[in-house]
PDB file of C-alpha atoms in Angstrom:
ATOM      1  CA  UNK A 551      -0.403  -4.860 -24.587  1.00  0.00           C
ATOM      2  CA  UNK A 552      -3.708  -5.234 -26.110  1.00  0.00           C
ATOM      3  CA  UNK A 553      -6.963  -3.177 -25.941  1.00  0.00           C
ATOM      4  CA  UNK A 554     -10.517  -4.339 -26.155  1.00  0.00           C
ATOM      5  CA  UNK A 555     -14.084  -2.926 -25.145  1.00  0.00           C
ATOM      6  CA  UNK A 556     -14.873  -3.965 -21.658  1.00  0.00           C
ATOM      7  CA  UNK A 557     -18.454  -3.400 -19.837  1.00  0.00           C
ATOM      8  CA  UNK A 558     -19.413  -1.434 -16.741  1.00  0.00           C
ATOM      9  CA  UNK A 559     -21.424  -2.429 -13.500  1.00  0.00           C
ATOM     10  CA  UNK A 560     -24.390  -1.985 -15.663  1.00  0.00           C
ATOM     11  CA  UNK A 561     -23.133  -4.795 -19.056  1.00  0.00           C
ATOM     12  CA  UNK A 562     -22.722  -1.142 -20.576  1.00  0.00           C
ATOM     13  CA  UNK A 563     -19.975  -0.997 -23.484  1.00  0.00           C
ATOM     14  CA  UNK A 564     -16.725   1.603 -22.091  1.00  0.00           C
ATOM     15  CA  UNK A 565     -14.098   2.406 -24.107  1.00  0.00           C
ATOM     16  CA  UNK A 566     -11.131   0.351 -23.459  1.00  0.00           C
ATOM     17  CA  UNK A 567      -8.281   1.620 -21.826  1.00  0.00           C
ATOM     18  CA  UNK A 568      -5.764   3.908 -23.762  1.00  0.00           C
ATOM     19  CA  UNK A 569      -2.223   2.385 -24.172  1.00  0.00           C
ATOM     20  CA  UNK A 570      -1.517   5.087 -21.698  1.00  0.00           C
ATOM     21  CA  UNK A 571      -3.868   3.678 -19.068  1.00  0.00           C
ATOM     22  CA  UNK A 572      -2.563   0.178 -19.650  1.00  0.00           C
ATOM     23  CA  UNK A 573       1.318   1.432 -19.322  1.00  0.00           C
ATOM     24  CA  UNK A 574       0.269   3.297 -15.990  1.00  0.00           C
ATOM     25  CA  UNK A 575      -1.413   0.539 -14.310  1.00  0.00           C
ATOM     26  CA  UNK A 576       1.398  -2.166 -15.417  1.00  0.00           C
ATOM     27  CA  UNK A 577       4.225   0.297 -13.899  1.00  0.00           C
ATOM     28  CA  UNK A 578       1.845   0.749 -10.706  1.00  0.00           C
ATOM     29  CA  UNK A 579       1.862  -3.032 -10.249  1.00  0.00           C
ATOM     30  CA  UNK A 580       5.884  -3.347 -10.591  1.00  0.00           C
ATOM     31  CA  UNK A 581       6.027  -0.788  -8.334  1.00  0.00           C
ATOM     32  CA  UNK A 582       4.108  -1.696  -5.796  1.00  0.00           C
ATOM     33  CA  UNK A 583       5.051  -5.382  -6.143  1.00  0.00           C
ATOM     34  CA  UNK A 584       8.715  -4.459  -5.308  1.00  0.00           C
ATOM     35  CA  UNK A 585       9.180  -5.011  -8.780  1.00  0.00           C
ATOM     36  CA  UNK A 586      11.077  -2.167  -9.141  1.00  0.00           C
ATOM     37  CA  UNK A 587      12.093  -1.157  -6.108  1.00  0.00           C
ATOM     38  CA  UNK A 588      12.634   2.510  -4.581  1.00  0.00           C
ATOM     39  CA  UNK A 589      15.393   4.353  -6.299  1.00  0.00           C
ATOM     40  CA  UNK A 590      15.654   2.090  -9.580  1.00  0.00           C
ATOM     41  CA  UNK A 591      16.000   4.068 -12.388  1.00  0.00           C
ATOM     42  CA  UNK A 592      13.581   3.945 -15.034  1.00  0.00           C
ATOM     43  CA  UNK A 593      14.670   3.865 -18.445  1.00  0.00           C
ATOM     44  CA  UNK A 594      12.095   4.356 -21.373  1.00  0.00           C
ATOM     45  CA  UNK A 595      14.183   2.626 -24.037  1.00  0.00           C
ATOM     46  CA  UNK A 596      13.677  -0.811 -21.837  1.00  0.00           C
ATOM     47  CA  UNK A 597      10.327  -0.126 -20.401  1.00  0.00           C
ATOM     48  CA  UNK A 598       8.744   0.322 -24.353  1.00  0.00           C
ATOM     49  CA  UNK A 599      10.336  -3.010 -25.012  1.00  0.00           C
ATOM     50  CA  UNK A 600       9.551  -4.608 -22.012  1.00  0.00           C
ATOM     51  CA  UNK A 601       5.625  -3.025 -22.129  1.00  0.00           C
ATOM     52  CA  UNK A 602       4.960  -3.409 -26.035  1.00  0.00           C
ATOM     53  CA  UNK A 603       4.129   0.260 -25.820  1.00  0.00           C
ATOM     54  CA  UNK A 604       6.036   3.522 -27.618  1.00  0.00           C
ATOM     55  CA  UNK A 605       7.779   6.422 -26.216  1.00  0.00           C
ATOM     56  CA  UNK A 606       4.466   9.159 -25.998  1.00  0.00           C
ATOM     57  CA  UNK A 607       2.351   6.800 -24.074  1.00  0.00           C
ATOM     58  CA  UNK A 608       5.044   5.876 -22.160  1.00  0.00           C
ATOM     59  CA  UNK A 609       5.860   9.261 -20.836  1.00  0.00           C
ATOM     60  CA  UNK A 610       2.027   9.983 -20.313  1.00  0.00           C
ATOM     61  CA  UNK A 611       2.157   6.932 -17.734  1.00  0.00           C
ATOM     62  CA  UNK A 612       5.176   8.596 -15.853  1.00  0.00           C
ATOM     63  CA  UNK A 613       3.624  12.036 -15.826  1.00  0.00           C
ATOM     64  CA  UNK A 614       0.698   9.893 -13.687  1.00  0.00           C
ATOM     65  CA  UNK A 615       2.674   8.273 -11.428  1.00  0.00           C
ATOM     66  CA  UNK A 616       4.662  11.127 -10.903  1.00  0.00           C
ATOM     67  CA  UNK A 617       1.437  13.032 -10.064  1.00  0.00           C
ATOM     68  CA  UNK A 618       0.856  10.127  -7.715  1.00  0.00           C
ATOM     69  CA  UNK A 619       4.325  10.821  -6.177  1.00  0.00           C
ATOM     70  CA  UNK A 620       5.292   7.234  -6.978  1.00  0.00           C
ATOM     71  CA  UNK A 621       8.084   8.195  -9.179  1.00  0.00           C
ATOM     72  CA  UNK A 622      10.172  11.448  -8.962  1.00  0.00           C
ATOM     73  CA  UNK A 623      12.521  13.233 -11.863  1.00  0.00           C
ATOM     74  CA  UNK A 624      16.265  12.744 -11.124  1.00  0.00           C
ATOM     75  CA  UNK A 625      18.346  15.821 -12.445  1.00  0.00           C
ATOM     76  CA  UNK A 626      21.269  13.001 -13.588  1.00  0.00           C
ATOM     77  CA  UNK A 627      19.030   9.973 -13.724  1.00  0.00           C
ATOM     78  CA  UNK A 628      15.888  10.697 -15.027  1.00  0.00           C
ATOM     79  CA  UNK A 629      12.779   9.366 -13.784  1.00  0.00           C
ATOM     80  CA  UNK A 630      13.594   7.233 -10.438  1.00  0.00           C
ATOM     81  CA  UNK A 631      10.781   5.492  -8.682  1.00  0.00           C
ATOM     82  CA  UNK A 632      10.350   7.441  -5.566  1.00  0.00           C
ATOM     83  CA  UNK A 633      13.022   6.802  -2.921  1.00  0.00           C
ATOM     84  CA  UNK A 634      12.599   5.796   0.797  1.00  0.00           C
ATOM     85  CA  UNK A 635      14.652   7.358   3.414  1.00  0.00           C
ATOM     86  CA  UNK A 636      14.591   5.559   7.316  1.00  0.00           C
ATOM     87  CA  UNK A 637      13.181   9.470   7.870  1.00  0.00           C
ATOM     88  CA  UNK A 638      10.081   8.892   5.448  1.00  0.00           C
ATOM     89  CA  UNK A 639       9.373   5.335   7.114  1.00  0.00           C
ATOM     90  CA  UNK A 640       9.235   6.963  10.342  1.00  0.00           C
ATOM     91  CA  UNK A 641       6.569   9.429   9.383  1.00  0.00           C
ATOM     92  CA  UNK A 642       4.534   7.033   7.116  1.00  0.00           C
ATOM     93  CA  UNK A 643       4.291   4.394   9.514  1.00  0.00           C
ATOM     94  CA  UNK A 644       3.668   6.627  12.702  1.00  0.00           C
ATOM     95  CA  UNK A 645       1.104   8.641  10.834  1.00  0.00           C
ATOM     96  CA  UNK A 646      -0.820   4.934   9.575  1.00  0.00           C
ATOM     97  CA  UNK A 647      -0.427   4.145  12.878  1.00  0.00           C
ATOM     98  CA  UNK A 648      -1.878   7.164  14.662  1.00  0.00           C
ATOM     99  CA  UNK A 649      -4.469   7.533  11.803  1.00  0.00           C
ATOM    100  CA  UNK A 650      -5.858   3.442  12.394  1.00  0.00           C
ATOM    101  CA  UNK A 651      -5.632   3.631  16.131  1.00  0.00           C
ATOM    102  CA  UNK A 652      -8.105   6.857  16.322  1.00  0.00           C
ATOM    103  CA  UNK A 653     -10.205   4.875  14.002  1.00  0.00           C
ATOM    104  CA  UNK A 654     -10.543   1.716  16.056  1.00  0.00           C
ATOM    105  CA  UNK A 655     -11.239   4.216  19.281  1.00  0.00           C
ATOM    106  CA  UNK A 656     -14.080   5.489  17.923  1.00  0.00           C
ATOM    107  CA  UNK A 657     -15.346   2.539  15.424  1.00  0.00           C
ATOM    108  CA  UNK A 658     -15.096  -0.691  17.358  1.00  0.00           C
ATOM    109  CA  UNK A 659     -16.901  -1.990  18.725  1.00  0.00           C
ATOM    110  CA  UNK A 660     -18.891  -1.471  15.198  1.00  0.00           C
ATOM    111  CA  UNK A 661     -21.914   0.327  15.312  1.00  0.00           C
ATOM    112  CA  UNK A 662     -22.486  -0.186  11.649  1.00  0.00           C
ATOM    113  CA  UNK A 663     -23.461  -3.403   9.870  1.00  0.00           C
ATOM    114  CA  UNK A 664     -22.804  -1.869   6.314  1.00  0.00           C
ATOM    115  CA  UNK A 665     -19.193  -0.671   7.435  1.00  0.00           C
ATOM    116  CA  UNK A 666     -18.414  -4.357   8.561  1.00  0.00           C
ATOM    117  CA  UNK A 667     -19.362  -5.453   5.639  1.00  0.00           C
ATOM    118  CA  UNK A 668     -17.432  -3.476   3.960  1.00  0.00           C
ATOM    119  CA  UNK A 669     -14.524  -4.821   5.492  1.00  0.00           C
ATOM    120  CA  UNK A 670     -15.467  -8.498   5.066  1.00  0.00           C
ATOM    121  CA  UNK A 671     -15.828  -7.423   1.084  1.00  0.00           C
ATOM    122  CA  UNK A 672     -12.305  -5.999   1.445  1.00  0.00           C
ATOM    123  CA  UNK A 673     -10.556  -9.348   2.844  1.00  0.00           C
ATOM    124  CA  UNK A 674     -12.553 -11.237   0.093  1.00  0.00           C
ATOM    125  CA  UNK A 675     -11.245  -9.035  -2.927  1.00  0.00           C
ATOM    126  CA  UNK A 676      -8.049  -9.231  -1.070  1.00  0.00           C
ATOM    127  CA  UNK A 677      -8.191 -12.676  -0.770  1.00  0.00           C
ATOM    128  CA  UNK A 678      -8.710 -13.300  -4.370  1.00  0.00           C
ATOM    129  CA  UNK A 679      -5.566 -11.006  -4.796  1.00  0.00           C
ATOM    130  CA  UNK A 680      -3.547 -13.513  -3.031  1.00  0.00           C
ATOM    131  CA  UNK A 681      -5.246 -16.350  -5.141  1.00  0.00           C
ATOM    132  CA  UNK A 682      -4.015 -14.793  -8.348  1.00  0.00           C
ATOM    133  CA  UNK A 683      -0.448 -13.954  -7.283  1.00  0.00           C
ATOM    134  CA  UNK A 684      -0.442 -10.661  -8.718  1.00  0.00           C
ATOM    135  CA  UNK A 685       2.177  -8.594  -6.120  1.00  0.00           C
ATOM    136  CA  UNK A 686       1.241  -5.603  -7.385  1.00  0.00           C
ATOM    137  CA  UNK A 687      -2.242  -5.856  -6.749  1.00  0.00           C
ATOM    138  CA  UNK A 688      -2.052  -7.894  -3.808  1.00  0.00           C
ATOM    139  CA  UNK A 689      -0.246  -4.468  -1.971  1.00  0.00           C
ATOM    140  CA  UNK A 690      -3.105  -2.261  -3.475  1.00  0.00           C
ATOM    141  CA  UNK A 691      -5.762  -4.676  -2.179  1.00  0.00           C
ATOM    142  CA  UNK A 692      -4.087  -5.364   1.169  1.00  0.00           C
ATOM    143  CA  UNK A 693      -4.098  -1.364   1.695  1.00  0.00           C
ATOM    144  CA  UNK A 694      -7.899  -0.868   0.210  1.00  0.00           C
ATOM    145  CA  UNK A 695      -8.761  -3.524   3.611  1.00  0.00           C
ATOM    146  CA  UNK A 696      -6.945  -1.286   5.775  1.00  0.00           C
ATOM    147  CA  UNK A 697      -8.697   1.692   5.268  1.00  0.00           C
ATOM    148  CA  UNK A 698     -12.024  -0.379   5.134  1.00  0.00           C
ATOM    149  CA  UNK A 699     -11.034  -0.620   8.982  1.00  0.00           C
ATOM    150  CA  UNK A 700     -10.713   2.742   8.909  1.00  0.00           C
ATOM    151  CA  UNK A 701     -13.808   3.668   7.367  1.00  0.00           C
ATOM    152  CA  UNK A 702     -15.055   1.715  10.435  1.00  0.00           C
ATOM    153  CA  UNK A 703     -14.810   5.155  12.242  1.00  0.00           C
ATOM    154  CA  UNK A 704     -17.251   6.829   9.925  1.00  0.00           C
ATOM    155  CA  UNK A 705     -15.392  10.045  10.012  1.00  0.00           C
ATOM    156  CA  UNK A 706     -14.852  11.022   6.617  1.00  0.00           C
ATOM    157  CA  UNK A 707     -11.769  13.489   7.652  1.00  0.00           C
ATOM    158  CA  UNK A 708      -9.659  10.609   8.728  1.00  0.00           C
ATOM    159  CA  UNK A 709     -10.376   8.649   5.928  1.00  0.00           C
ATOM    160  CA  UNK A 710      -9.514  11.283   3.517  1.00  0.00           C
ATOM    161  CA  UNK A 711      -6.351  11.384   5.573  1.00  0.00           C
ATOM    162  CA  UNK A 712      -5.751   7.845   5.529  1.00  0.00           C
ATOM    163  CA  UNK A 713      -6.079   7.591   1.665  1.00  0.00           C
ATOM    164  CA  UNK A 714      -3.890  11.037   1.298  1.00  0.00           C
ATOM    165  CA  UNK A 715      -1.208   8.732   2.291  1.00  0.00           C
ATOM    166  CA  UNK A 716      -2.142   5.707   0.301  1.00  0.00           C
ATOM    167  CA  UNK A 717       0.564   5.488  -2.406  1.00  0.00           C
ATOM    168  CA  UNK A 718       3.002   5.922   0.264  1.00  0.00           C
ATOM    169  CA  UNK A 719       2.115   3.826   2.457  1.00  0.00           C
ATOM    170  CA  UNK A 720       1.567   0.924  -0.267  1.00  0.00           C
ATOM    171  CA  UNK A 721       5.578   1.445  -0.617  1.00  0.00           C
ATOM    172  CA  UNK A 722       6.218   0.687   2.618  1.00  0.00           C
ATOM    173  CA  UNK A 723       4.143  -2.329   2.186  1.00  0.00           C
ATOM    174  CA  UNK A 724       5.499  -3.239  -0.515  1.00  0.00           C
ATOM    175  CA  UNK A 725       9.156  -2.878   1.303  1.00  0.00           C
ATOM    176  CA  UNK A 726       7.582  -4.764   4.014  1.00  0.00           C
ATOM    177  CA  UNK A 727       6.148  -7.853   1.282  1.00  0.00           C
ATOM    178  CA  UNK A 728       9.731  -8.003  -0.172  1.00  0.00           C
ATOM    179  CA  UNK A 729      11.191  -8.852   3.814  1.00  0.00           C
ATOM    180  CA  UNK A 730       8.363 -11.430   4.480  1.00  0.00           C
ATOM    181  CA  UNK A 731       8.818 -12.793   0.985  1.00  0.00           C
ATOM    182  CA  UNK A 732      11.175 -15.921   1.650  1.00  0.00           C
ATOM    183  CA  UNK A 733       8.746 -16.738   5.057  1.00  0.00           C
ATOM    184  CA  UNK A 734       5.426 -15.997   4.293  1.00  0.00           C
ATOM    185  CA  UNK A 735       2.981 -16.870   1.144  1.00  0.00           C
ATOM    186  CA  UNK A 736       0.181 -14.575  -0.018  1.00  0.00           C
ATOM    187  CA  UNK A 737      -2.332 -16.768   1.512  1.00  0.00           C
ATOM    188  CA  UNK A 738      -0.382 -16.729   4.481  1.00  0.00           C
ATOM    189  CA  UNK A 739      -0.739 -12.811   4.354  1.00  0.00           C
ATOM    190  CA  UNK A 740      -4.112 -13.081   4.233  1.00  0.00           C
ATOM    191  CA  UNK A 741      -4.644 -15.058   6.878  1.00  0.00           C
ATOM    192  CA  UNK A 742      -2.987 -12.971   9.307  1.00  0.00           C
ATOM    193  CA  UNK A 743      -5.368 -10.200   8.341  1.00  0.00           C
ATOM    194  CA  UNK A 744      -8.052 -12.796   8.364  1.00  0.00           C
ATOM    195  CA  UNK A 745      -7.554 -13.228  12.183  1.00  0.00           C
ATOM    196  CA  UNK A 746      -7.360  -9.051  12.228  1.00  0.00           C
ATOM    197  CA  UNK A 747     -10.921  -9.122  10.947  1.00  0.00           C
ATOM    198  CA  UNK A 748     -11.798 -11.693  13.591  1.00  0.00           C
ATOM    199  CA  UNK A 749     -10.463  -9.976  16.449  1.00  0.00           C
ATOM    200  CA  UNK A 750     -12.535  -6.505  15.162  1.00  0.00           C
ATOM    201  CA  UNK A 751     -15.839  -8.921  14.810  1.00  0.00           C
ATOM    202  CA  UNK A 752     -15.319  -9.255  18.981  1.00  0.00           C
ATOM    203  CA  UNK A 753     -15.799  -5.984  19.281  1.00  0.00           C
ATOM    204  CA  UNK A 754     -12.633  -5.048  21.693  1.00  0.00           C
ATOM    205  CA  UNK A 755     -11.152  -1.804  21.072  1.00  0.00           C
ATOM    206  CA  UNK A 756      -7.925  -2.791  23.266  1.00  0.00           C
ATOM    207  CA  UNK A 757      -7.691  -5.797  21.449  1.00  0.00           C
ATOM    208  CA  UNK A 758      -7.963  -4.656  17.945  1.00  0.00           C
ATOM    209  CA  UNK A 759      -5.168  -2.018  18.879  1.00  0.00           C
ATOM    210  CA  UNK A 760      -2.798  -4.669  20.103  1.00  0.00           C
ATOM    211  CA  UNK A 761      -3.311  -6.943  16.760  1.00  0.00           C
ATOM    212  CA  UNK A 762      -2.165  -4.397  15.012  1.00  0.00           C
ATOM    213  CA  UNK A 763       0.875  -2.969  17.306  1.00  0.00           C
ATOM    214  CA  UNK A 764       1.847  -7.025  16.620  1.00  0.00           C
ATOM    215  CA  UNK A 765       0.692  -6.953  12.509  1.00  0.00           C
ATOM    216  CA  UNK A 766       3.532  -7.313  10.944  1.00  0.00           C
ATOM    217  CA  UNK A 767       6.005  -3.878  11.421  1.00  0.00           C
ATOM    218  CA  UNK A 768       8.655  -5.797  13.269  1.00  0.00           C
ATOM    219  CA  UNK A 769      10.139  -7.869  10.459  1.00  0.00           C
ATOM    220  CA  UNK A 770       9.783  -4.944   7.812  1.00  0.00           C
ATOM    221  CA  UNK A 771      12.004  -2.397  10.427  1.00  0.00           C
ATOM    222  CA  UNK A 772      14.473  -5.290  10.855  1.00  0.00           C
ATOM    223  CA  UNK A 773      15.103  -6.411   7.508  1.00  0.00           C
ATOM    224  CA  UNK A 774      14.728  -3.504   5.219  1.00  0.00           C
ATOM    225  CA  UNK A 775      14.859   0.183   7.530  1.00  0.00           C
ATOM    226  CA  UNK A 776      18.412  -1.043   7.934  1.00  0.00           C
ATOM    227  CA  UNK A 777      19.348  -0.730   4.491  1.00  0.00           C
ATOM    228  CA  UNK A 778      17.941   2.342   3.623  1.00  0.00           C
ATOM    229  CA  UNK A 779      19.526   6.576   4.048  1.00  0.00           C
ATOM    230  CA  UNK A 780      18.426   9.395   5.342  1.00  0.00           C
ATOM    231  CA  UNK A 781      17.902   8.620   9.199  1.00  0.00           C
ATOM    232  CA  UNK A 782      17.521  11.660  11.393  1.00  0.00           C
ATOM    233  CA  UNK A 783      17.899  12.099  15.033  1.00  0.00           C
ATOM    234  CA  UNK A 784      13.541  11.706  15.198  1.00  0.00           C
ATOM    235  CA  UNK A 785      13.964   8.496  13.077  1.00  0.00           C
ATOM    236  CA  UNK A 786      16.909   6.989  15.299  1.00  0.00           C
ATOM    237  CA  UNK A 787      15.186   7.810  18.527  1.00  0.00           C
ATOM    238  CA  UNK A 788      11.956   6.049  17.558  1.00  0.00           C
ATOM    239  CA  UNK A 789      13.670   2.678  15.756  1.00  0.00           C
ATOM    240  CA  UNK A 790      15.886   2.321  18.836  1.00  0.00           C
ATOM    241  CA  UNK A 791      12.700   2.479  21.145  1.00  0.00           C
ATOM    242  CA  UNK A 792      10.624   0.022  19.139  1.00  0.00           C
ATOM    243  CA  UNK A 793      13.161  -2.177  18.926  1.00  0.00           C
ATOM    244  CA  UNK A 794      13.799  -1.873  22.840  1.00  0.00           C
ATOM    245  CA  UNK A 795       9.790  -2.778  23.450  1.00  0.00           C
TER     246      UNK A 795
END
């Protein structure tokens, strides 16, 4: 990794990112590109190697992401990225769910030209995401467009809730990338949300809700909740009825 001066909004020198920075936001990416997937154990003596980094800024990076609740400590195995259980899909993606559906109740149709914009911004960054073929931030941009729908509600409470959930939500995704991988392309991906931002342009609260009950959950609950631990009676009960629909 190398460092250099970069400039703000404003052509303004910043200090470049510490090594610290630059090891946080390249283990973000692997994580949330499926890199390195839930449960895989990280081990500094590979990551300094593999990052061009030492040990100090190195550990710095996984007290962040820790404090992001990306990776957890592991009494026998260290520092493990965070694990998903069937339980923990169950609550992230009924939560998301609940969260975007109040939003598109109360925000479409769109009573705000700025906060449409906002999303059309959002599928463009996005978009350029999927041109670069960065995973990593391809998952963080594909979640920043989602809660610009959000934000379509202009209630600040639900967005704060919405973006509480962020990092665990963009593991899900990221879950969900790695079962469309082999069938869908990037651009592919953002097409499909393309036609999401269509559908909100029209302005149909019923319809917006249905694109999304049909965005793209099916194949991620077939191909990966299978594989995972942890189900509970709650998390049973509600795969068995989605799967009935």
């Amino acid at each position: 990794m190398t460092m250099s001066s970069v400039q703000d909004q404003d052509g303004r020198i910043v200090a470049p990112p510490s090594m610290a920075d630059l090891a946080t936001q390249a283990l973000r990416a692997m994580i949330l590109s499926g890199e390195l997937p839930p449960g895989t154990r990280l081990v500094e003596a590979k990551l300094t190697g593999r990052l061009g980094v030492s040990r100090p800024p190195l550990r710095e990076a996984l007290q962040v992401l820790a404090f992001e609740g990306l990776v957890v400590p592991h009494p026998r195995r260290g520092v493990i990225v965070r694990p998903l259980t069937r339980h923990d899909v169950y609550e992230i993606v009924t939560l998301r769910e609940e969260l975007e559906a109040f939003a598109v109740r109360i925000g479409i149709p769109v009573r705000s030209p700025e906060r449409l914009q906002a999303c059309r911004d959002a599928l463009a960054v996005f978009e350029q995401a999927g041109r670069d073929g960065d995973e990593g931030v391809f998952t963080q941009r594909k979640y920043d467009f989602h809660q610009s729908i959000v934000a379509l509600a202009g209630h600040e409470r639900v967005t704060e809730a919405y973006r509480a959930l962020s990092l665990q939500m963009q593991l899900c995704m990221a879950l969900n990338r790695s079962a469309r991988r082999d069938g869908e392309s990037l651009m592919q991906n953002v097409e499909r949300h393309r036609e999401l931002l269509t559908i909100i342009e029209g302005g149909d609260p019923e319809a917006v809700l249905q694109a999304l009950a049909d965005h793209g959950h099916g194949s991620f609950l077939d191909a990966v909740v299978d594989q995972l631990d942890g189900g509970t009676p709650d998390s049973e009960r509600w795969l068995a009825e989605r799967r009935s629909r």
